[in-house]
Tab-separated table of C-alpha atoms in Angstrom:
chain	number	residue	atom	x	y	z
S	1	MET	CA	47.690	-18.011	12.383
S	2	THR	CA	44.840	-18.234	14.869
S	3	LYS	CA	42.133	-17.450	12.398
S	4	THR	CA	39.699	-20.281	11.660
S	5	ASP	CA	39.703	-21.310	8.057
S	6	GLY	CA	36.972	-20.584	5.592
S	7	ASP	CA	35.295	-23.962	5.695
S	8	ASP	CA	34.752	-23.914	9.428
S	9	ALA	CA	33.277	-20.466	9.308
S	10	GLU	CA	30.831	-21.587	6.670
S	11	TYR	CA	29.715	-24.565	8.682
S	12	ASP	CA	29.310	-22.326	11.681
S	13	SER	CA	26.988	-19.878	10.045
S	14	GLY	CA	25.061	-22.686	8.403
S	15	GLY	CA	24.560	-24.643	11.565
S	16	ALA	CA	23.875	-21.826	13.970
S	17	THR	CA	20.831	-20.502	12.196
S	18	ALA	CA	17.829	-22.710	12.589
S	19	HIS	CA	15.545	-22.050	9.659
S	20	PRO	CA	11.984	-22.111	10.913
S	21	GLU	CA	10.673	-22.717	7.418
S	22	ASN	CA	12.636	-25.946	7.180
S	23	ALA	CA	11.187	-27.318	10.378
S	24	SER	CA	8.063	-28.624	8.686
S	25	VAL	CA	9.261	-32.231	9.039
S	26	GLY	CA	8.503	-32.334	12.748
S	27	GLU	CA	4.892	-31.467	13.384
S	28	ALA	CA	5.412	-30.213	16.930
S	29	SER	CA	8.322	-28.047	15.894
S	30	THR	CA	6.850	-24.751	16.944
S	31	SER	CA	7.008	-24.996	20.699
S	32	ASP	CA	9.841	-22.546	21.348
S	33	GLY	CA	11.564	-20.700	18.502
S	34	THR	CA	9.055	-19.500	15.981
S	35	GLU	CA	5.359	-19.077	16.518
S	36	ALA	CA	2.907	-21.430	14.858
S	37	ILE	CA	1.069	-19.827	11.977
S	38	THR	CA	-2.661	-20.353	11.903
S	39	PHE	CA	-5.334	-19.599	9.346
S	40	ASP	CA	-8.763	-19.547	10.912
S	41	ARG	CA	-11.900	-17.541	11.476
S	42	SER	CA	-10.591	-15.874	14.628
S	43	GLY	CA	-7.671	-14.474	12.614
S	44	ILE	CA	-10.037	-13.095	9.984
S	45	ARG	CA	-12.178	-11.596	12.726
S	46	ALA	CA	-9.229	-9.978	14.486
S	47	GLY	CA	-8.017	-8.473	11.218
S	48	PHE	CA	-11.469	-7.232	10.289
S	49	LEU	CA	-12.066	-5.536	13.642
S	50	THR	CA	-8.581	-4.001	13.806
S	51	CYS	CA	-9.006	-2.574	10.335
S	52	LEU	CA	-12.532	-1.181	10.811
S	53	PRO	CA	-11.566	2.345	11.960
S	54	ILE	CA	-8.962	2.609	9.206
S	55	ALA	CA	-11.374	1.259	6.623
S	56	LEU	CA	-13.799	3.959	7.717
S	57	GLY	CA	-11.134	6.578	7.000
S	58	VAL	CA	-10.403	4.919	3.666
S	59	GLY	CA	-14.120	5.261	2.980
S	60	GLY	CA	-13.658	9.048	2.794
S	61	TYR	CA	-11.121	8.451	0.118
S	62	GLY	CA	-13.502	6.034	-1.670
S	63	ILE	CA	-16.143	8.748	-1.798
S	64	ALA	CA	-13.585	11.041	-3.420
S	65	PHE	CA	-12.722	8.313	-5.916
S	66	GLY	CA	-16.390	7.737	-6.758
S	67	MET	CA	-16.920	11.438	-7.378
S	68	LEU	CA	-13.810	11.740	-9.553
S	69	ALA	CA	-14.785	8.619	-11.504
S	70	ARG	CA	-18.236	10.011	-12.155
S	71	ARG	CA	-16.792	13.313	-13.295
S	72	ALA	CA	-14.448	11.433	-15.656
S	73	GLY	CA	-17.518	9.858	-17.277
S	74	LEU	CA	-17.695	6.441	-15.632
S	75	SER	CA	-21.091	5.167	-14.504
S	76	VAL	CA	-21.770	4.201	-10.892
S	77	ALA	CA	-21.619	0.529	-11.903
S	78	GLU	CA	-18.309	0.966	-13.717
S	79	ALA	CA	-16.740	2.822	-10.790
S	80	ALA	CA	-17.966	0.127	-8.387
S	81	LEU	CA	-16.591	-2.611	-10.657
S	82	MET	CA	-13.188	-0.938	-10.650
S	83	SER	CA	-13.145	-0.658	-6.864
S	84	ALA	CA	-14.307	-4.248	-6.402
S	85	THR	CA	-11.754	-5.771	-8.763
S	86	LEU	CA	-8.719	-3.544	-8.102
S	87	LEU	CA	-8.851	-2.380	-4.482
S	88	ALA	CA	-5.963	-0.047	-5.238
S	89	GLY	CA	-6.795	3.536	-4.281
S	90	ALA	CA	-3.892	5.503	-5.701
S	91	ALA	CA	-3.931	3.660	-9.044
S	92	GLN	CA	-7.698	4.090	-9.377
S	93	ILE	CA	-7.615	7.816	-8.672
S	94	ILE	CA	-4.812	8.353	-11.140
S	95	ALA	CA	-6.552	6.190	-13.749
S	96	VAL	CA	-9.714	8.289	-13.624
S	97	GLU	CA	-7.614	11.431	-13.812
S	98	LEU	CA	-6.107	10.104	-17.052
S	99	TRP	CA	-9.547	9.000	-18.266
S	100	THR	CA	-10.687	10.985	-21.316
S	101	GLU	CA	-12.631	10.273	-24.476
S	102	PRO	CA	-11.270	8.257	-26.284
S	103	ILE	CA	-9.862	6.252	-23.383
S	104	PRO	CA	-6.030	6.272	-23.357
S	105	VAL	CA	-5.907	2.508	-22.722
S	106	THR	CA	-2.143	2.007	-22.888
S	107	ALA	CA	-1.365	4.959	-20.640
S	108	ILE	CA	-3.903	3.777	-18.077
S	109	ILE	CA	-2.607	0.183	-17.999
S	110	ILE	CA	1.022	1.303	-17.766
S	111	ALA	CA	0.171	3.796	-15.011
S	112	THR	CA	-1.696	1.058	-13.123
S	113	LEU	CA	1.331	-1.220	-13.388
S	114	ALA	CA	3.774	1.516	-12.412
S	115	ILE	CA	1.779	2.590	-9.380
S	116	ASN	CA	0.945	-0.913	-8.196
S	117	LEU	CA	4.392	-2.453	-8.601
S	118	ARG	CA	4.972	-1.369	-5.020
S	119	TYR	CA	2.484	-4.083	-3.993
S	120	SER	CA	4.954	-6.715	-5.201
S	121	LEU	CA	7.501	-5.351	-2.792
S	122	MET	CA	4.976	-5.046	0.018
S	123	GLY	CA	3.821	-8.627	-0.607
S	124	ALA	CA	7.418	-9.776	-0.563
S	125	ALA	CA	7.857	-8.073	2.806
S	126	LEU	CA	5.059	-10.298	4.164
S	127	GLY	CA	6.826	-13.344	2.682
S	128	PRO	CA	8.335	-14.740	5.895
S	129	TRP	CA	4.801	-15.319	7.201
S	130	LEU	CA	2.598	-15.731	4.136
S	131	GLY	CA	5.172	-18.068	2.600
S	132	ARG	CA	4.244	-20.644	5.221
S	133	LEU	CA	0.586	-20.702	4.148
S	134	SER	CA	-0.789	-22.638	1.186
S	135	PRO	CA	-0.679	-20.833	-2.191
S	136	LEU	CA	-4.468	-20.438	-2.238
S	137	ARG	CA	-4.516	-18.797	1.192
S	138	SER	CA	-1.454	-16.604	0.708
S	139	TYR	CA	-2.171	-15.416	-2.831
S	140	GLY	CA	-5.872	-15.068	-2.052
S	141	SER	CA	-5.085	-12.857	0.937
S	142	LEU	CA	-2.692	-10.759	-1.148
S	143	LEU	CA	-5.482	-9.893	-3.592
S	144	VAL	CA	-7.180	-7.824	-0.883
S	145	MET	CA	-3.944	-6.146	0.200
S	146	ALA	CA	-3.805	-2.360	-0.048
S	147	ASP	CA	-1.474	0.153	1.596
S	148	GLU	CA	-3.320	0.632	4.856
S	149	ASN	CA	-4.066	-3.000	5.701
S	150	TRP	CA	-0.584	-4.012	4.592
S	151	ALA	CA	0.818	-1.717	7.282
S	152	LEU	CA	-1.558	-3.162	9.899
S	153	THR	CA	-0.682	-6.734	8.895
S	154	MET	CA	3.044	-6.070	8.970
S	155	ARG	CA	2.647	-4.742	12.499
S	156	GLU	CA	0.540	-7.778	13.513
S	157	PHE	CA	2.936	-10.362	12.040
S	158	GLN	CA	5.947	-8.696	13.613
S	159	SER	CA	4.266	-8.907	17.015
S	160	GLY	CA	4.468	-12.687	16.659
S	161	SER	CA	0.771	-13.459	16.917
S	162	GLY	CA	0.991	-15.997	14.102
S	163	ARG	CA	-2.473	-15.159	12.803
S	164	GLY	CA	-2.019	-15.959	9.121
S	165	ALA	CA	-5.585	-14.956	8.265
S	166	PHE	CA	-5.131	-11.430	9.623
S	167	LEU	CA	-4.406	-9.975	6.169
S	168	LEU	CA	-7.555	-11.518	4.733
S	169	GLY	CA	-9.655	-10.075	7.580
S	170	THR	CA	-8.256	-6.573	7.148
S	171	GLY	CA	-8.703	-6.921	3.393
S	172	ILE	CA	-12.369	-7.825	3.728
S	173	ALA	CA	-12.948	-4.706	5.849
S	174	MET	CA	-11.103	-2.582	3.291
S	175	TRP	CA	-13.022	-4.102	0.384
S	176	VAL	CA	-16.464	-3.608	1.949
S	177	PHE	CA	-15.824	0.046	2.824
S	178	TRP	CA	-13.995	0.801	-0.396
S	179	VAL	CA	-16.726	-0.556	-2.652
S	180	THR	CA	-19.576	0.915	-0.600
S	181	SER	CA	-18.009	4.366	-0.403
S	182	THR	CA	-17.233	4.299	-4.131
S	183	ILE	CA	-20.918	3.727	-4.843
S	184	ILE	CA	-21.928	6.517	-2.451
S	185	GLY	CA	-19.396	8.924	-3.958
S	186	ALA	CA	-20.308	8.066	-7.530
S	187	ALA	CA	-24.040	8.322	-6.856
S	188	ALA	CA	-23.633	11.658	-5.067
S	189	GLY	CA	-21.009	12.876	-7.510
S	190	GLY	CA	-23.389	15.001	-9.491
S	191	MET	CA	-24.835	16.711	-6.435
S	192	ILE	CA	-21.737	17.520	-4.437
S	193	GLY	CA	-19.663	20.376	-5.780
S	194	ASP	CA	-15.924	20.722	-5.953
S	195	PRO	CA	-14.200	18.146	-3.674
S	196	ALA	CA	-11.561	20.749	-2.831
S	197	SER	CA	-14.110	22.796	-0.905
S	198	TYR	CA	-14.594	19.837	1.455
S	199	GLY	CA	-10.899	19.041	1.646
S	200	ILE	CA	-11.565	15.617	0.125
S	201	ASP	CA	-8.740	16.116	-2.362
S	202	PHE	CA	-6.433	16.197	0.654
S	203	VAL	CA	-7.438	12.774	1.998
S	204	LEU	CA	-4.887	10.963	-0.180
S	205	ALA	CA	-2.007	13.106	1.074
S	206	ALA	CA	-3.288	12.791	4.654
S	207	VAL	CA	-3.408	8.980	4.427
S	208	PHE	CA	0.154	8.884	3.189
S	209	VAL	CA	1.406	11.296	5.850
S	210	ALA	CA	-0.207	9.063	8.487
S	211	LEU	CA	1.298	5.992	6.815
S	212	ALA	CA	4.746	7.600	6.703
S	213	THR	CA	4.489	8.391	10.427
S	214	GLU	CA	3.816	4.703	11.060
S	215	LEU	CA	6.622	3.488	8.807
S	216	TRP	CA	9.207	5.797	10.366
S	217	GLU	CA	11.764	3.629	12.135
S	218	GLY	CA	14.096	6.281	13.474
S	219	ARG	CA	17.346	7.643	12.140
S	220	SER	CA	18.096	4.651	9.901
S	221	THR	CA	15.084	5.641	7.815
S	222	LEU	CA	16.308	9.183	7.211
S	223	VAL	CA	18.817	8.620	4.402
S	224	PRO	CA	16.661	6.343	2.213
S	225	TRP	CA	13.679	8.669	2.683
S	226	LEU	CA	15.649	11.770	1.747
S	227	VAL	CA	16.950	9.961	-1.337
S	228	ALA	CA	13.411	8.885	-2.250
S	229	LEU	CA	12.077	12.399	-1.690
S	230	ALA	CA	14.754	14.155	-3.741
S	231	THR	CA	14.565	11.612	-6.580
S	232	ALA	CA	10.785	11.706	-6.723
S	233	VAL	CA	10.502	15.493	-6.686
S	234	VAL	CA	13.120	15.869	-9.437
S	235	ALA	CA	11.703	12.968	-11.489
S	236	ALA	CA	8.150	14.274	-11.164
S	237	ALA	CA	9.288	17.489	-12.834
S	238	LEU	CA	11.349	15.820	-15.574
S	239	VAL	CA	9.770	12.423	-16.365
S	240	PRO	CA	6.226	12.205	-17.702
S	241	GLY	CA	3.638	9.994	-16.002
S	242	GLN	CA	3.913	8.314	-12.614
S	243	TRP	CA	7.382	6.815	-12.952
S	244	TYR	CA	8.689	9.129	-10.252
S	245	ILE	CA	7.116	6.854	-7.631
S	246	LEU	CA	9.101	3.804	-8.654
S	247	LEU	CA	12.222	5.849	-9.394
S	248	GLY	CA	12.102	7.268	-5.868
S	249	GLY	CA	11.581	3.819	-4.369
S	250	PHE	CA	14.333	2.178	-6.358
S	251	ALA	CA	16.800	5.009	-5.695
S	252	ALA	CA	16.261	4.519	-1.961
S	253	ALA	CA	16.662	0.746	-2.300
S	254	ALA	CA	19.851	1.180	-4.323
S	255	VAL	CA	21.321	3.471	-1.686
S	256	GLU	CA	20.415	0.926	0.984
S	257	VAL	CA	22.187	-1.839	-0.956
S	258	VAL	CA	25.333	0.294	-1.105
S	259	ARG	CA	25.076	1.295	2.550
S	260	HIS	CA	24.616	-2.313	3.605
S	261	ASP	CA	28.260	-2.866	2.724
S	262	GLY	CA	29.710	-0.423	5.197
Q	1	MET	CA	-31.304	10.567	-7.781
Q	2	MET	CA	-28.638	8.612	-9.563
Q	3	GLY	CA	-29.247	10.081	-12.999
Q	4	GLU	CA	-29.373	8.437	-16.407
Q	5	GLY	CA	-27.019	5.576	-17.078
Q	6	ALA	CA	-25.803	5.117	-13.506
Q	7	LEU	CA	-25.872	1.358	-14.009
Q	8	ALA	CA	-24.542	1.423	-17.570
Q	9	LEU	CA	-21.662	-0.928	-18.332
Q	10	ASP	CA	-19.865	0.032	-21.507
Q	11	PRO	CA	-18.033	-3.028	-22.933
Q	12	LEU	CA	-14.858	-1.047	-23.621
Q	13	VAL	CA	-14.841	0.454	-20.127
Q	14	VAL	CA	-15.408	-2.981	-18.581
Q	15	GLY	CA	-12.561	-4.372	-20.692
Q	16	VAL	CA	-10.162	-1.628	-19.565
Q	17	VAL	CA	-11.211	-2.079	-15.924
Q	18	LEU	CA	-10.683	-5.856	-16.097
Q	19	ALA	CA	-7.269	-5.378	-17.719
Q	20	MET	CA	-6.366	-2.985	-14.892
Q	21	ALA	CA	-7.644	-5.570	-12.395
Q	22	LEU	CA	-5.460	-8.283	-13.958
Q	23	VAL	CA	-2.344	-6.091	-13.869
Q	24	THR	CA	-3.096	-5.138	-10.251
Q	25	ALA	CA	-3.627	-8.765	-9.194
Q	26	LEU	CA	-0.301	-9.720	-10.788
Q	27	THR	CA	1.519	-6.965	-8.888
Q	28	LYS	CA	-0.109	-8.011	-5.618
Q	29	VAL	CA	0.813	-11.705	-5.849
Q	30	GLY	CA	3.989	-11.245	-7.921
Q	31	GLY	CA	6.301	-10.327	-5.061
Q	32	LEU	CA	5.566	-13.439	-3.016
Q	33	TRP	CA	5.600	-15.596	-6.156
Q	34	LEU	CA	9.103	-14.387	-7.020
Q	35	LEU	CA	10.276	-14.625	-3.437
Q	36	ARG	CA	9.289	-18.298	-3.329
Q	37	ARG	CA	11.597	-18.907	-6.296
Q	38	LEU	CA	14.502	-16.648	-5.385
Q	39	GLU	CA	17.337	-16.934	-2.954
Q	40	VAL	CA	16.991	-13.667	-1.048
Q	41	SER	CA	20.339	-12.286	0.050
Q	42	GLU	CA	20.679	-10.186	3.172
Q	43	ARG	CA	21.518	-7.244	0.965
Q	44	LEU	CA	18.323	-7.618	-1.065
Q	45	GLU	CA	16.383	-7.926	2.164
Q	46	ALA	CA	17.828	-4.626	3.378
Q	47	ALA	CA	16.794	-2.999	0.117
Q	48	LEU	CA	13.284	-4.463	0.350
Q	49	SER	CA	12.853	-3.263	3.899
Q	50	VAL	CA	13.274	0.430	3.026
Q	51	LEU	CA	10.981	0.274	0.008
Q	52	PRO	CA	7.561	0.735	1.624
Q	53	GLY	CA	8.529	3.957	3.401
Q	54	ALA	CA	10.493	5.186	0.407
Q	55	ILE	CA	7.529	4.630	-1.895
Q	56	VAL	CA	5.184	6.466	0.478
Q	57	ILE	CA	7.608	9.410	0.531
Q	58	ALA	CA	8.020	9.292	-3.241
Q	59	ILE	CA	4.247	9.625	-3.657
Q	60	LEU	CA	3.882	12.242	-0.954
Q	61	GLY	CA	6.813	14.532	-1.847
Q	62	PRO	CA	5.681	15.687	-5.294
Q	63	GLU	CA	2.049	15.743	-4.086
Q	64	LEU	CA	2.868	18.194	-1.299
Q	65	ALA	CA	5.335	20.118	-3.472
Q	66	THR	CA	2.467	21.121	-5.751
Q	67	GLY	CA	0.387	22.276	-2.773
Q	68	GLY	CA	0.657	25.493	-0.806
Q	69	PRO	CA	0.811	26.639	2.831
Q	70	ALA	CA	-2.678	25.206	3.537
Q	71	GLU	CA	-1.627	21.700	2.463
Q	72	TRP	CA	1.743	21.924	4.204
Q	73	GLY	CA	0.168	23.089	7.446
Q	74	ALA	CA	-2.466	20.351	7.284
Q	75	ALA	CA	0.210	17.727	6.562
Q	76	GLY	CA	2.001	18.935	9.682
Q	77	VAL	CA	-1.209	18.536	11.688
Q	78	VAL	CA	-1.688	14.962	10.402
Q	79	LEU	CA	1.901	14.175	11.337
Q	80	LEU	CA	1.518	15.600	14.819
Q	81	VAL	CA	-1.834	13.958	15.561
Q	82	MET	CA	-0.676	10.605	14.171
Q	83	TRP	CA	2.542	10.773	16.159
Q	84	ARG	CA	0.709	11.629	19.373
Q	85	THR	CA	-2.384	9.434	19.086
Q	86	GLU	CA	-1.463	6.749	16.500
Q	87	SER	CA	-5.069	6.988	15.381
Q	88	ILE	CA	-5.491	7.087	11.617
Q	89	PRO	CA	-9.161	8.233	11.652
Q	90	LEU	CA	-8.389	11.047	14.095
Q	91	SER	CA	-5.354	12.233	12.134
Q	92	LEU	CA	-7.262	12.100	8.828
Q	93	CYS	CA	-10.150	14.142	10.233
Q	94	SER	CA	-7.887	16.769	11.750
Q	95	GLY	CA	-5.898	16.983	8.523
Q	96	VAL	CA	-8.941	17.455	6.326
Q	97	GLY	CA	-10.452	19.903	8.834
Q	98	THR	CA	-7.232	21.908	8.889
Q	99	VAL	CA	-6.938	22.082	5.118
Q	100	VAL	CA	-10.500	23.357	4.811
Q	101	LEU	CA	-9.906	25.941	7.540
Q	102	PHE	CA	-6.567	27.107	6.120
Q	103	ARG	CA	-7.960	27.377	2.592
Q	104	ALA	CA	-10.749	29.547	3.938
Q	105	ILE	CA	-8.541	31.934	5.923
Q	106	LEU	CA	-5.276	32.006	3.964
């Protein structure tokens, strides 16, 4: 038999892969393989400036949220508080659509959880980079993560720039525009008529179409996306609430786990 | 004019908003927190990597399914502009412009 035995193979795979995360013993360990990760003002600045045009677009969506919140009976201050403490567009819009008198507290909290669980997965996707920052910096940056700046940050990290503060910078831009536009939308809410006549109700779908275009990675994406699409459309018709989002996501992930075998 | 009660903060509303904020914060940091404590297999990594796109599609699919030709046409315009220019602001503006136009003429 010419085949190497199991033990050797194990040693091989263990030794061949240099784990960049484990290289922290040597301080000058970052010269060749993996880029050094920094966390400084220039990273924040780069993230902020890169995100500005997108944050401006998100502002249109914030105006829509402010108007919807006002129509649901929230005050300008309450709508602004929600935007400032959540920074989670889809969950906020759905929450104010559920908002009635008396407030369906449980439904709103569960919907918020169901819609935002995707952030856990998005945060995990940033793990290889954020995991090398201190807990305060990494978790602090994650608090200002939303869909759009997550996509920008993923792109930045994958380019190998090593700017660990990029997420925080993009998040600050998102936060400023999101909160400001919420206030504008909520204050104007009474004066502006039906959002549909301005196409504002379409901004959410437009953002996600743009996001999907960016996330498209070629043919390998097709199967999981079709699975997600079919599952979500069927689940949306059969299952109450927003569970279809997670069901679609998990169905695609499950298919990918199975496909990974072959 | 902002109208009466624009700055009002109802204690119950504030409580609900803060509870939502707590849940949201936990979801945002939870993934990295777990990842720092888990051994991530290659298989799990493959599953994680398709999730963002799959979630976007899962939100978008039912949303567009409830729309009509105006929304579908505008979604196509966003797709085309985004694909060609990679500019989010430009694609958003053309999408919203298209939906308004299509709703007016269709």
